[in-house]
Tab-separated table of C-alpha atoms and ligand atoms in Angstrom:
chain	number	residue	atom	x	y	z
A	24	MET	CA	27.004	16.155	5.828
A	25	ILE	CA	23.651	15.388	4.182
A	26	PRO	CA	23.059	11.765	3.154
A	27	ARG	CA	21.775	11.160	-0.386
A	28	MET	CA	18.375	9.522	-0.687
A	29	HIS	CA	15.100	9.592	-2.572
A	30	ARG	CA	12.781	12.477	-1.710
A	31	SER	CA	10.097	10.105	-0.390
A	32	HIS	CA	12.406	9.050	2.471
A	33	ARG	CA	12.753	12.690	3.522
A	34	VAL	CA	9.041	13.456	3.190
A	35	ALA	CA	8.078	10.500	5.385
A	36	GLY	CA	10.938	11.311	7.755
A	37	ALA	CA	9.707	14.877	8.204
A	38	LEU	CA	6.121	14.030	9.133
A	39	VAL	CA	6.987	10.975	11.216
A	40	GLY	CA	9.992	12.737	12.762
A	41	SER	CA	7.820	15.580	13.966
A	42	ALA	CA	5.275	13.210	15.533
A	43	VAL	CA	8.080	11.151	17.088
A	44	GLY	CA	9.624	14.277	18.600
A	45	ASP	CA	6.279	15.335	20.011
A	46	ALA	CA	5.645	11.927	21.618
A	47	LEU	CA	9.224	11.572	22.843
A	48	GLY	CA	9.275	15.018	24.428
A	49	ALA	CA	5.791	14.954	25.943
A	50	PRO	CA	6.659	13.144	29.212
A	51	PHE	CA	9.365	15.735	29.885
A	52	GLU	CA	7.249	18.833	29.250
A	53	PHE	CA	8.007	21.688	31.658
A	54	GLY	CA	10.678	19.628	33.375
A	55	PRO	CA	14.209	20.780	34.162
A	56	ALA	CA	17.117	20.568	31.753
A	57	GLY	CA	18.938	17.247	31.469
A	58	ARG	CA	16.106	15.030	32.659
A	59	PHE	CA	15.949	12.943	29.473
A	60	SER	CA	19.637	11.978	29.572
A	61	ALA	CA	19.493	11.422	33.320
A	62	ARG	CA	16.720	8.883	32.806
A	63	PHE	CA	18.193	7.389	29.628
A	64	PRO	CA	21.988	7.697	29.808
A	65	SER	CA	22.309	5.227	26.914
A	66	PRO	CA	19.945	4.087	24.131
A	67	ALA	CA	17.020	2.102	25.595
A	68	ARG	CA	16.503	-0.630	22.990
A	69	GLY	CA	14.804	-3.324	25.074
A	70	ALA	CA	11.042	-3.724	25.471
A	71	HIS	CA	10.875	-0.432	27.379
A	72	THR	CA	12.335	2.442	25.403
A	73	GLU	CA	12.686	6.199	25.742
A	74	MET	CA	9.085	6.393	24.499
A	75	CYS	CA	8.076	6.149	28.129
A	76	GLY	CA	4.789	8.055	28.319
A	77	GLY	CA	3.606	9.724	31.489
A	78	GLY	CA	4.207	13.359	32.326
A	79	SER	CA	1.657	15.612	33.977
A	80	LEU	CA	-0.986	14.717	31.369
A	81	GLY	CA	-0.452	10.960	31.545
A	82	TRP	CA	0.424	10.265	27.899
A	83	GLU	CA	0.661	6.669	26.676
A	84	PRO	CA	4.124	5.588	25.504
A	85	GLY	CA	4.403	6.823	21.915
A	86	GLU	CA	1.244	8.934	22.066
A	87	PHE	CA	1.520	12.278	20.295
A	88	THR	CA	0.014	15.460	21.722
A	89	ASP	CA	-1.734	18.613	20.515
A	90	ASP	CA	1.223	19.519	18.286
A	91	THR	CA	0.668	16.508	16.048
A	92	GLN	CA	-3.109	16.522	16.479
A	93	MET	CA	-3.172	20.023	14.990
A	94	ALA	CA	-0.550	19.103	12.383
A	95	LEU	CA	-2.784	16.266	11.213
A	96	LEU	CA	-5.703	18.688	10.929
A	97	VAL	CA	-3.504	20.870	8.719
A	98	ALA	CA	-2.421	17.825	6.707
A	99	THR	CA	-5.873	16.364	6.143
A	100	SER	CA	-7.339	19.745	5.216
A	101	LEU	CA	-4.560	20.398	2.689
A	102	VAL	CA	-4.991	16.961	1.116
A	103	GLU	CA	-8.798	16.871	1.103
A	104	ARG	CA	-9.190	20.479	-0.092
A	105	ASP	CA	-6.228	20.117	-2.476
A	106	GLY	CA	-4.554	23.223	-1.105
A	107	LEU	CA	-5.069	25.873	1.519
A	108	ASP	CA	-8.694	26.566	2.447
A	109	GLU	CA	-8.396	28.732	5.545
A	110	ALA	CA	-12.073	28.599	6.482
A	111	ASP	CA	-12.060	24.807	6.305
A	112	LEU	CA	-8.878	24.529	8.336
A	113	PHE	CA	-10.136	26.959	10.975
A	114	ASP	CA	-13.348	24.916	11.266
A	115	ARG	CA	-11.296	21.775	11.819
A	116	PHE	CA	-9.249	23.544	14.500
A	117	ARG	CA	-12.437	24.762	16.194
A	118	GLY	CA	-14.043	21.304	16.176
A	119	TRP	CA	-10.886	19.923	17.742
A	120	ALA	CA	-10.678	22.593	20.467
A	121	ALA	CA	-14.384	22.153	21.269
A	122	ALA	CA	-13.809	18.423	21.895
A	123	ASP	CA	-11.659	19.297	24.909
A	124	PRO	CA	-8.303	17.772	23.895
A	125	PRO	CA	-5.960	16.928	26.783
A	126	ASP	CA	-3.659	19.828	25.908
A	127	VAL	CA	-4.325	23.097	24.084
A	128	GLY	CA	-2.068	26.161	24.026
A	129	VAL	CA	-3.472	29.089	25.998
A	130	GLN	CA	-3.516	31.407	23.034
A	131	THR	CA	-4.862	28.806	20.619
A	132	ARG	CA	-7.711	28.004	23.005
A	133	ALA	CA	-8.624	31.683	23.392
A	134	VAL	CA	-8.662	32.321	19.648
A	135	LEU	CA	-10.532	29.151	18.673
A	136	GLY	CA	-13.079	29.643	21.448
A	137	SER	CA	-13.745	33.309	20.673
A	138	GLY	CA	-16.661	32.648	18.317
A	139	LEU	CA	-15.134	35.041	15.767
A	140	ALA	CA	-14.621	34.160	12.115
A	141	TRP	CA	-11.395	32.649	10.765
A	142	ASP	CA	-10.174	35.938	9.329
A	143	ALA	CA	-10.803	37.968	12.488
A	144	ALA	CA	-10.282	35.799	15.578
A	145	ALA	CA	-6.493	35.794	15.885
A	146	ALA	CA	-6.047	39.437	14.882
A	147	GLU	CA	-8.626	40.518	17.450
A	148	HIS	CA	-6.887	38.507	20.166
A	149	PHE	CA	-3.549	40.099	19.320
A	150	ARG	CA	-5.034	43.622	19.317
A	151	ARG	CA	-6.588	43.036	22.715
A	152	THR	CA	-3.695	41.278	24.472
A	153	GLY	CA	-0.608	42.301	22.525
A	154	ARG	CA	0.729	38.842	23.381
A	155	ALA	CA	0.682	36.285	20.632
A	156	ALA	CA	4.226	35.100	19.958
A	157	GLY	CA	3.793	31.559	21.277
A	158	ASN	CA	5.156	28.541	19.425
A	159	GLY	CA	1.681	27.074	18.789
A	160	SER	CA	1.605	27.736	15.048
A	161	LEU	CA	5.217	26.693	14.432
A	162	MET	CA	4.651	23.324	16.125
A	163	ARG	CA	2.033	22.201	13.575
A	164	THR	CA	3.467	23.487	10.314
A	165	THR	CA	5.514	20.507	9.065
A	166	PRO	CA	2.661	19.162	6.863
A	167	ALA	CA	2.195	22.546	5.207
A	168	ALA	CA	5.946	22.843	4.711
A	169	ILE	CA	5.880	19.493	2.885
A	170	ARG	CA	2.749	20.335	0.866
A	171	PHE	CA	3.989	23.680	-0.454
A	172	ALA	CA	7.687	22.857	-0.874
A	173	ARG	CA	7.248	21.783	-4.496
A	174	GLU	CA	5.460	25.058	-5.308
A	175	GLY	CA	8.567	27.087	-4.554
A	176	ARG	CA	9.718	29.792	-2.202
A	177	ALA	CA	6.988	32.418	-2.646
A	178	ALA	CA	4.121	29.920	-2.341
A	179	THR	CA	5.467	28.165	0.737
A	180	LEU	CA	6.251	31.442	2.519
A	181	ASP	CA	2.736	32.681	1.837
A	182	ALA	CA	1.101	29.469	3.075
A	183	ALA	CA	3.234	29.469	6.237
A	184	ARG	CA	2.164	32.980	7.168
A	185	ARG	CA	-1.522	32.460	6.359
A	186	ILE	CA	-1.839	29.221	8.350
A	187	SER	CA	0.011	30.727	11.297
A	188	ALA	CA	-2.267	33.769	11.257
A	189	LEU	CA	-5.330	31.599	11.820
A	190	THR	CA	-4.449	31.347	15.514
A	191	HIS	CA	-1.456	33.637	16.019
A	192	GLY	CA	-1.962	37.328	15.345
A	193	ASP	CA	1.628	38.364	15.984
A	194	PRO	CA	3.357	38.461	12.575
A	195	ALA	CA	6.607	37.324	14.241
A	196	THR	CA	5.119	33.830	14.545
A	197	GLY	CA	4.279	33.771	10.853
A	198	GLU	CA	7.890	34.675	10.077
A	199	GLY	CA	9.072	31.765	12.224
A	200	CYS	CA	6.808	29.427	10.260
A	201	ALA	CA	8.026	30.984	7.005
A	202	ILE	CA	11.667	30.333	7.910
A	203	PHE	CA	10.783	26.765	8.919
A	204	HIS	CA	9.026	26.213	5.569
A	205	GLU	CA	12.082	27.415	3.681
A	206	LEU	CA	14.425	25.164	5.691
A	207	MET	CA	12.086	22.231	5.025
A	208	ARG	CA	11.889	23.040	1.319
A	209	VAL	CA	15.648	22.875	0.846
A	210	ALA	CA	16.049	19.871	3.165
A	211	LEU	CA	13.535	17.891	1.087
A	212	GLU	CA	15.641	18.701	-1.975
A	213	GLY	CA	18.635	17.124	-0.249
A	214	GLU	CA	20.371	20.444	0.437
A	215	ASP	CA	21.759	21.536	3.804
A	216	PRO	CA	19.153	23.696	5.572
A	217	LEU	CA	21.803	25.149	7.904
A	218	ALA	CA	23.878	26.470	5.022
A	219	PHE	CA	20.679	27.962	3.625
A	220	LEU	CA	19.766	29.956	6.771
A	221	PRO	CA	21.108	33.336	5.575
A	222	PHE	CA	19.065	33.035	2.389
A	223	ALA	CA	15.952	32.049	4.355
A	224	LEU	CA	16.345	35.154	6.521
A	225	ILE	CA	16.247	37.401	3.459
A	226	ALA	CA	12.561	36.477	3.134
A	227	VAL	CA	11.827	37.953	6.576
A	228	PRO	CA	10.665	41.600	6.572
A	229	ALA	CA	13.249	44.003	7.986
A	230	GLU	CA	11.356	44.767	11.203
A	231	HIS	CA	11.459	41.075	12.224
A	232	ARG	CA	14.793	40.039	10.760
A	233	ALA	CA	17.278	40.981	13.474
A	234	ARG	CA	15.471	39.059	16.172
A	235	TRP	CA	15.265	35.941	14.021
A	236	ALA	CA	18.861	36.280	12.845
A	237	ALA	CA	19.988	36.389	16.476
A	238	VAL	CA	18.485	33.021	17.500
A	239	LEU	CA	19.506	31.322	14.248
A	240	ALA	CA	23.122	32.517	14.308
A	241	GLU	CA	25.817	29.868	14.195
A	242	ASP	CA	27.186	30.849	17.613
A	243	TRP	CA	23.792	31.195	19.333
A	244	THR	CA	23.287	28.842	22.271
A	245	PRO	CA	20.075	28.053	24.171
A	246	GLU	CA	21.406	29.864	27.265
A	247	GLN	CA	21.193	33.102	25.308
A	248	ALA	CA	17.399	32.861	24.945
A	249	THR	CA	15.605	35.917	26.281
A	250	GLU	CA	12.256	34.123	26.660
A	251	SER	CA	11.162	30.620	27.686
A	252	ASN	CA	10.888	28.128	24.845
A	253	GLY	CA	7.119	28.540	24.870
A	254	ALA	CA	7.856	31.573	22.679
A	255	VAL	CA	8.406	31.154	18.985
A	256	TRP	CA	11.987	32.543	18.690
A	257	PRO	CA	13.780	30.193	21.099
A	258	THR	CA	11.687	27.248	19.873
A	259	LEU	CA	13.041	27.508	16.345
A	260	GLY	CA	16.424	28.645	17.682
A	261	GLN	CA	16.752	25.541	19.855
A	262	ALA	CA	15.578	23.217	17.080
A	263	VAL	CA	18.147	24.647	14.666
A	264	TRP	CA	20.845	24.588	17.352
A	265	ALA	CA	20.166	20.876	17.963
A	266	LEU	CA	20.191	20.136	14.235
A	267	ARG	CA	23.572	21.882	14.028
A	268	HIS	CA	25.092	19.894	16.896
A	269	GLY	CA	23.463	16.465	16.576
A	270	ARG	CA	25.162	13.839	14.435
A	271	ASP	CA	21.987	11.871	13.742
A	272	PHE	CA	18.239	12.012	14.355
A	273	ALA	CA	18.449	10.457	17.824
A	274	GLU	CA	21.124	12.865	18.977
A	275	VAL	CA	19.250	15.923	17.685
A	276	LEU	CA	16.218	14.901	19.720
A	277	ARG	CA	18.232	14.072	22.804
A	278	LEU	CA	19.896	17.488	22.694
A	279	VAL	CA	16.660	19.360	22.303
A	280	ILE	CA	14.623	17.451	24.904
A	281	ASP	CA	17.480	17.858	27.383
A	282	LEU	CA	16.932	21.610	27.196
A	283	GLY	CA	13.721	21.156	29.201
A	284	GLY	CA	10.722	23.464	29.106
A	285	ASP	CA	8.256	22.990	26.256
A	286	THR	CA	9.951	19.747	25.242
A	287	ASP	CA	7.213	18.198	23.111
A	288	THR	CA	6.873	21.245	20.910
A	289	VAL	CA	10.573	21.970	20.522
A	290	ALA	CA	11.170	18.291	19.736
A	291	ALA	CA	8.297	18.279	17.228
A	292	VAL	CA	9.909	21.205	15.411
A	293	ALA	CA	13.409	19.711	15.588
A	294	GLY	CA	12.071	16.268	14.653
A	295	GLY	CA	10.439	17.605	11.487
A	296	LEU	CA	13.683	19.157	10.278
A	297	ALA	CA	15.884	16.266	11.412
A	298	GLY	CA	13.515	13.770	9.792
A	299	ALA	CA	13.827	15.614	6.487
A	300	VAL	CA	17.622	15.689	6.753
A	301	PHE	CA	18.247	12.115	7.956
A	302	GLY	CA	15.233	10.485	6.303
A	303	MET	CA	12.731	7.925	7.504
A	304	GLY	CA	15.463	5.304	7.844
A	305	GLY	CA	17.385	7.596	10.195
A	306	ILE	CA	14.600	7.559	12.783
A	307	PRO	CA	15.240	4.806	15.350
A	308	MET	CA	12.650	2.111	14.713
A	309	ARG	CA	11.941	1.711	18.421
A	310	TRP	CA	10.510	5.262	18.344
A	311	ALA	CA	8.766	5.296	14.965
A	312	SER	CA	7.106	1.918	15.602
A	313	VAL	CA	5.057	3.079	18.563
A	314	VAL	CA	4.052	6.598	17.571
A	315	HIS	CA	0.270	6.896	17.594
A	316	GLY	CA	-2.687	9.015	18.618
A	317	ARG	CA	-6.193	10.238	17.905
A	318	ILE	CA	-7.529	13.657	16.918
A	319	PRO	CA	-10.190	14.790	19.394
A	320	GLY	CA	-13.362	15.989	17.680
A	321	HIS	CA	-12.506	14.211	14.428
A	322	GLY	CA	-13.679	10.646	14.874
A	323	ASN	CA	-12.086	7.776	16.693
A	324	ARG	CA	-9.469	6.925	14.079
A	325	LEU	CA	-6.204	5.722	15.569
A	326	TRP	CA	-3.283	7.193	13.632
A	327	ARG	CA	-0.169	5.035	13.461
A	328	LEU	CA	3.142	4.977	11.649
A	329	ALA	CA	1.808	3.633	8.337
A	330	ASP	CA	-0.978	6.242	8.327
A	331	LEU	CA	1.545	9.020	8.811
A	332	GLN	CA	3.742	7.664	6.024
A	333	GLN	CA	0.797	7.500	3.620
A	334	LEU	CA	-0.325	10.997	4.557
A	335	ALA	CA	3.186	12.335	4.011
A	336	ALA	CA	3.256	10.842	0.514
A	337	ALA	CA	-0.119	12.424	-0.244
A	338	LEU	CA	1.141	15.830	0.928
A	339	ASP	CA	4.055	15.481	-1.474
A	340	GLY	CA	1.686	14.938	-4.372
A	341	GLY	CA	1.407	11.153	-4.332
A	342	VAL	CA	-1.772	9.179	-4.012
A	343	GLN	CA	-2.990	8.324	-0.567
A	344	GLN	CA	-3.955	4.689	-0.581
A	345	SER	CA	-4.013	2.225	2.237
A	346	TYR	CA	-1.956	-0.909	1.755
A	347	ASP	CA	-3.660	-4.287	1.622
A	348	PRO	CA	-1.273	-7.201	1.193
A	349	GLY	CA	-4.135	-9.705	0.788
A	350	VAL	CA	-3.959	-13.182	2.277
A	351	ILE	CA	-0.679	-15.036	1.857
A	352	PRO	CA	-0.050	-18.710	2.682
A	353	ARG	CA	1.711	-18.655	6.016
A	354	ILE	CA	5.369	-19.524	6.326
A	355	GLY	CA	6.788	-19.981	9.803
A	356	PRO	CA	7.493	-19.073	12.394
A	357	ALA	CA	10.427	-21.447	12.624
A	358	GLU	CA	13.427	-21.189	14.924
A	359	VAL	CA	16.381	-20.606	12.594
A	360	LEU	CA	18.998	-19.401	15.061
A	361	PRO	CA	18.919	-19.878	18.838
A	362	GLY	CA	16.100	-17.660	20.103
A	363	ILE	CA	15.546	-16.129	16.660
A	364	TRP	CA	12.624	-17.273	14.526
A	365	ALA	CA	11.734	-16.421	10.951
A	366	GLY	CA	8.532	-16.187	8.959
A	367	ASN	CA	6.647	-14.404	6.229
A	368	LEU	CA	4.010	-11.713	6.696
A	369	ASP	CA	1.065	-13.864	7.726
A	370	GLY	CA	3.275	-16.384	9.492
A	371	ALA	CA	4.276	-13.513	11.764
A	372	ARG	CA	0.858	-11.880	11.916
A	373	TYR	CA	-0.761	-14.976	13.411
A	374	SER	CA	2.160	-15.996	15.633
A	375	GLU	CA	2.054	-16.251	19.414
A	376	GLY	CA	1.778	-12.935	21.175
A	377	ASP	CA	4.916	-13.304	23.263
A	378	PHE	CA	7.211	-13.000	20.264
A	379	ALA	CA	9.101	-9.725	19.991
A	380	VAL	CA	8.412	-9.138	16.301
A	381	ILE	CA	10.798	-7.359	13.933
A	382	SER	CA	8.865	-6.408	10.797
A	383	LEU	CA	10.845	-5.572	7.669
A	384	CYS	CA	7.931	-4.907	5.311
A	385	ARG	CA	4.634	-3.061	5.178
A	386	LEU	CA	1.901	-4.812	7.136
A	387	GLY	CA	-1.561	-3.664	6.164
A	388	ASP	CA	-3.558	-4.215	9.346
A	389	PRO	CA	-1.434	-3.822	12.482
A	390	PHE	CA	-0.247	-6.817	14.498
A	391	PRO	CA	-1.431	-7.469	18.080
A	392	HIS	CA	2.070	-8.155	19.501
A	393	PRO	CA	2.971	-5.839	22.399
A	394	VAL	CA	6.653	-5.759	21.446
A	395	HIS	CA	6.796	-4.934	17.759
A	396	ARG	CA	9.408	-3.015	15.763
A	397	LEU	CA	8.846	-1.776	12.225
A	398	ALA	CA	11.974	-1.222	10.175
A	399	TYR	CA	12.070	0.988	7.071
A	400	LEU	CA	13.581	-1.335	4.526
A	401	ALA	CA	12.652	-1.976	0.909
A	402	ASP	CA	13.768	-5.035	-1.049
A	403	ASN	CA	15.535	-2.999	-3.709
A	404	GLU	CA	18.771	-1.084	-4.300
A	405	HIS	CA	17.418	2.223	-2.997
A	406	ASN	CA	17.906	1.922	0.763
A	407	ALA	CA	20.232	4.917	0.914
A	408	ASP	CA	20.446	4.548	4.670
A	409	ILE	CA	20.737	0.755	4.780
A	410	ASP	CA	23.800	0.685	7.050
A	411	ALA	CA	22.063	2.781	9.692
A	412	VAL	CA	18.823	0.806	9.393
A	413	LEU	CA	20.602	-2.554	9.644
A	414	ALA	CA	22.635	-1.431	12.662
A	415	ASP	CA	19.460	-0.147	14.330
A	416	ILE	CA	17.720	-3.502	13.757
A	417	LEU	CA	20.648	-5.590	15.027
A	418	ASP	CA	21.148	-3.377	18.089
A	419	ASP	CA	17.478	-3.667	19.035
A	420	MET	CA	17.562	-7.426	18.505
A	421	ALA	CA	20.593	-7.760	20.762
A	422	ALA	CA	18.907	-5.751	23.515
A	423	LEU	CA	15.659	-7.715	23.245
A	424	ARG	CA	17.528	-11.043	23.253
A	425	ALA	CA	19.457	-9.922	26.337
A	426	GLU	CA	16.108	-9.403	28.059
A	427	GLY	CA	15.151	-12.984	27.162
A	428	HIS	CA	12.608	-12.298	24.414
A	429	ARG	CA	11.997	-14.789	21.621
A	430	LEU	CA	12.549	-12.807	18.426
A	431	LEU	CA	10.550	-13.252	15.245
A	432	VAL	CA	12.050	-11.643	12.144
A	433	HIS	CA	9.865	-11.464	9.071
A	434	CYS	CA	9.217	-9.674	5.801
A	435	HIS	CA	6.594	-10.140	3.101
A	436	GLY	CA	7.913	-13.410	1.739
A	437	GLY	CA	10.409	-14.272	4.482
A	438	ALA	CA	13.185	-14.511	1.910
A	439	SER	CA	15.396	-11.529	1.124
A	440	ARG	CA	15.021	-8.944	3.886
A	441	THR	CA	14.562	-11.641	6.531
A	442	GLY	CA	17.684	-13.305	5.163
A	443	LEU	CA	19.610	-10.049	5.362
A	444	VAL	CA	18.876	-9.673	9.059
A	445	LEU	CA	19.501	-13.325	9.969
A	446	ARG	CA	22.821	-13.244	8.124
A	447	GLY	CA	23.664	-9.865	9.646
A	448	TRP	CA	23.058	-11.266	13.102
A	449	LEU	CA	25.575	-14.062	12.507
A	450	VAL	CA	28.145	-11.709	10.987
A	451	ARG	CA	27.932	-9.229	13.814
A	452	GLU	CA	27.101	-11.337	16.866
A	453	GLU	CA	28.955	-14.548	15.943
A	454	GLY	CA	31.775	-12.987	13.950
A	455	MET	CA	31.069	-15.189	10.919
A	456	SER	CA	32.171	-14.242	7.421
A	457	VAL	CA	29.371	-13.228	5.079
A	458	GLN	CA	29.854	-16.456	3.150
A	459	ALA	CA	29.700	-18.629	6.276
A	460	ALA	CA	26.674	-16.758	7.603
A	461	THR	CA	24.858	-17.180	4.291
A	462	ALA	CA	25.582	-20.921	4.216
A	463	HIS	CA	24.528	-21.270	7.855
A	464	VAL	CA	21.152	-19.592	7.274
A	465	ALA	CA	20.561	-21.411	3.954
A	466	GLU	CA	20.897	-24.778	5.721
A	467	ARG	CA	18.273	-23.861	8.301
A	468	TRP	CA	15.867	-21.606	6.361
A	469	PRO	CA	15.012	-22.893	2.878
A	470	HIS	CA	13.133	-19.676	2.037
A	471	LEU	CA	16.309	-17.568	2.066
A	472	GLY	CA	16.509	-15.244	-0.928
A	473	LEU	CA	19.843	-13.875	-2.128
A	474	TRP	CA	18.864	-11.789	-5.134
A	475	ASN	CA	19.486	-8.376	-3.568
A	476	ASP	CA	23.185	-7.595	-4.091
A	477	SER	CA	22.932	-4.357	-2.116
A	478	PHE	CA	22.050	-6.435	0.947
A	479	THR	CA	25.109	-8.639	0.612
A	480	ALA	CA	27.245	-5.524	0.119
A	481	ALA	CA	25.826	-4.080	3.351
A	482	LEU	CA	26.756	-7.291	5.169
A	483	HIS	CA	30.344	-6.938	4.008
A	484	ARG	CA	30.407	-3.425	5.472
A	485	LEU	CA	29.406	-4.884	8.872
A	486	ARG	CA	32.810	-6.575	9.053
A	487	PRO	CA	35.892	-4.525	9.806
A	488	ASP	CA	37.848	-6.546	7.229
A	489	GLY	CA	35.010	-6.307	4.660
B	22	LIG	MG1	1.999	19.436	23.026
């Protein structure tokens, strides 16, 4: 069942979902199966979440790895060159590899360090070794799949194969990327990528088709893999398997990381597809809020959630512009409900650092607060996933309150979205009717705004009796 939503939610969900999967899977890389669920038997919504960092390479919580670093090189090259410029992209890859990133795939390192030109390096490596079917080109292809989706099947297949071939000389890897691009193309259109699999396989040349059809079959299970998931076939096979069996974004990622092995890469691939299917609002905010990282060899810029969202929009043909809300007279913070404070954007921005902040709007410059959740919620009628987003917010708030945190809920003006969450808290935690909750908040928070009817409708759906 594919939820209906605007394309922009899916585009952002794909790029952010891939980075989230990468960061979430990184601490479990090369570990045994089941380790993620053993450590997190239930959702970890307090100050410390499943974005735990660590692993053999000592990642920070929420830090993405080489998968996303390379994906961002693909993305920025495609946007800045307005299309595929293989020489430019290969140069960016080389500059990155030369800067000694914490993790580089064996094959990618060999090809990028060979000193050969972009159109010879990978092919030469494949001729010499005969081994080139790693998952290192599949893991970074989400941005290209977004960029070329609007140009149609032939264009996106071609781009997938050409970008893969920059580092991976085995054509089987290019076919894996091509299938991924096709699944992404239909997912961004709001169609079911799983139902589309047979049609995607038609694009694969006959000599590669049977092997791909095997790992993408409806009854294929990860135990049937004939290679480790460092190879390209089981990587896409596992990602598709998890998408088939997970009911939401979080469950898809849990399933795939629990398979063990190359967890960051398989989760990056699964996260890209699941993000396109479930949308940005389907990604738990405790994961999306903390995703971040730098690109070695390409300046010291720190990439965060808002940067990824802007880049995703640019890949889909929008304009890439950073958001500057300007200076707003501060409102709040004020304690409206016990332990729960409210404010507007700058009221929250300049609040005391021990608040656990729940942001319901775009921020511009990031806040300094160590515990900070960013929800994907617009003050309009187009939050297709509003029930899931609201439940995610209220669940996180309950967990953070249970740990004793002072909560600060805010949006741009502190009126409508902030009011939705304060009222939702009373409806769900105190069992109030929507009418009673609205009156209760209005008495204590004069800035409450009630113009968004879709918010009030969502509050009624929080109650079993409507
Ligand atoms: Mg990695």
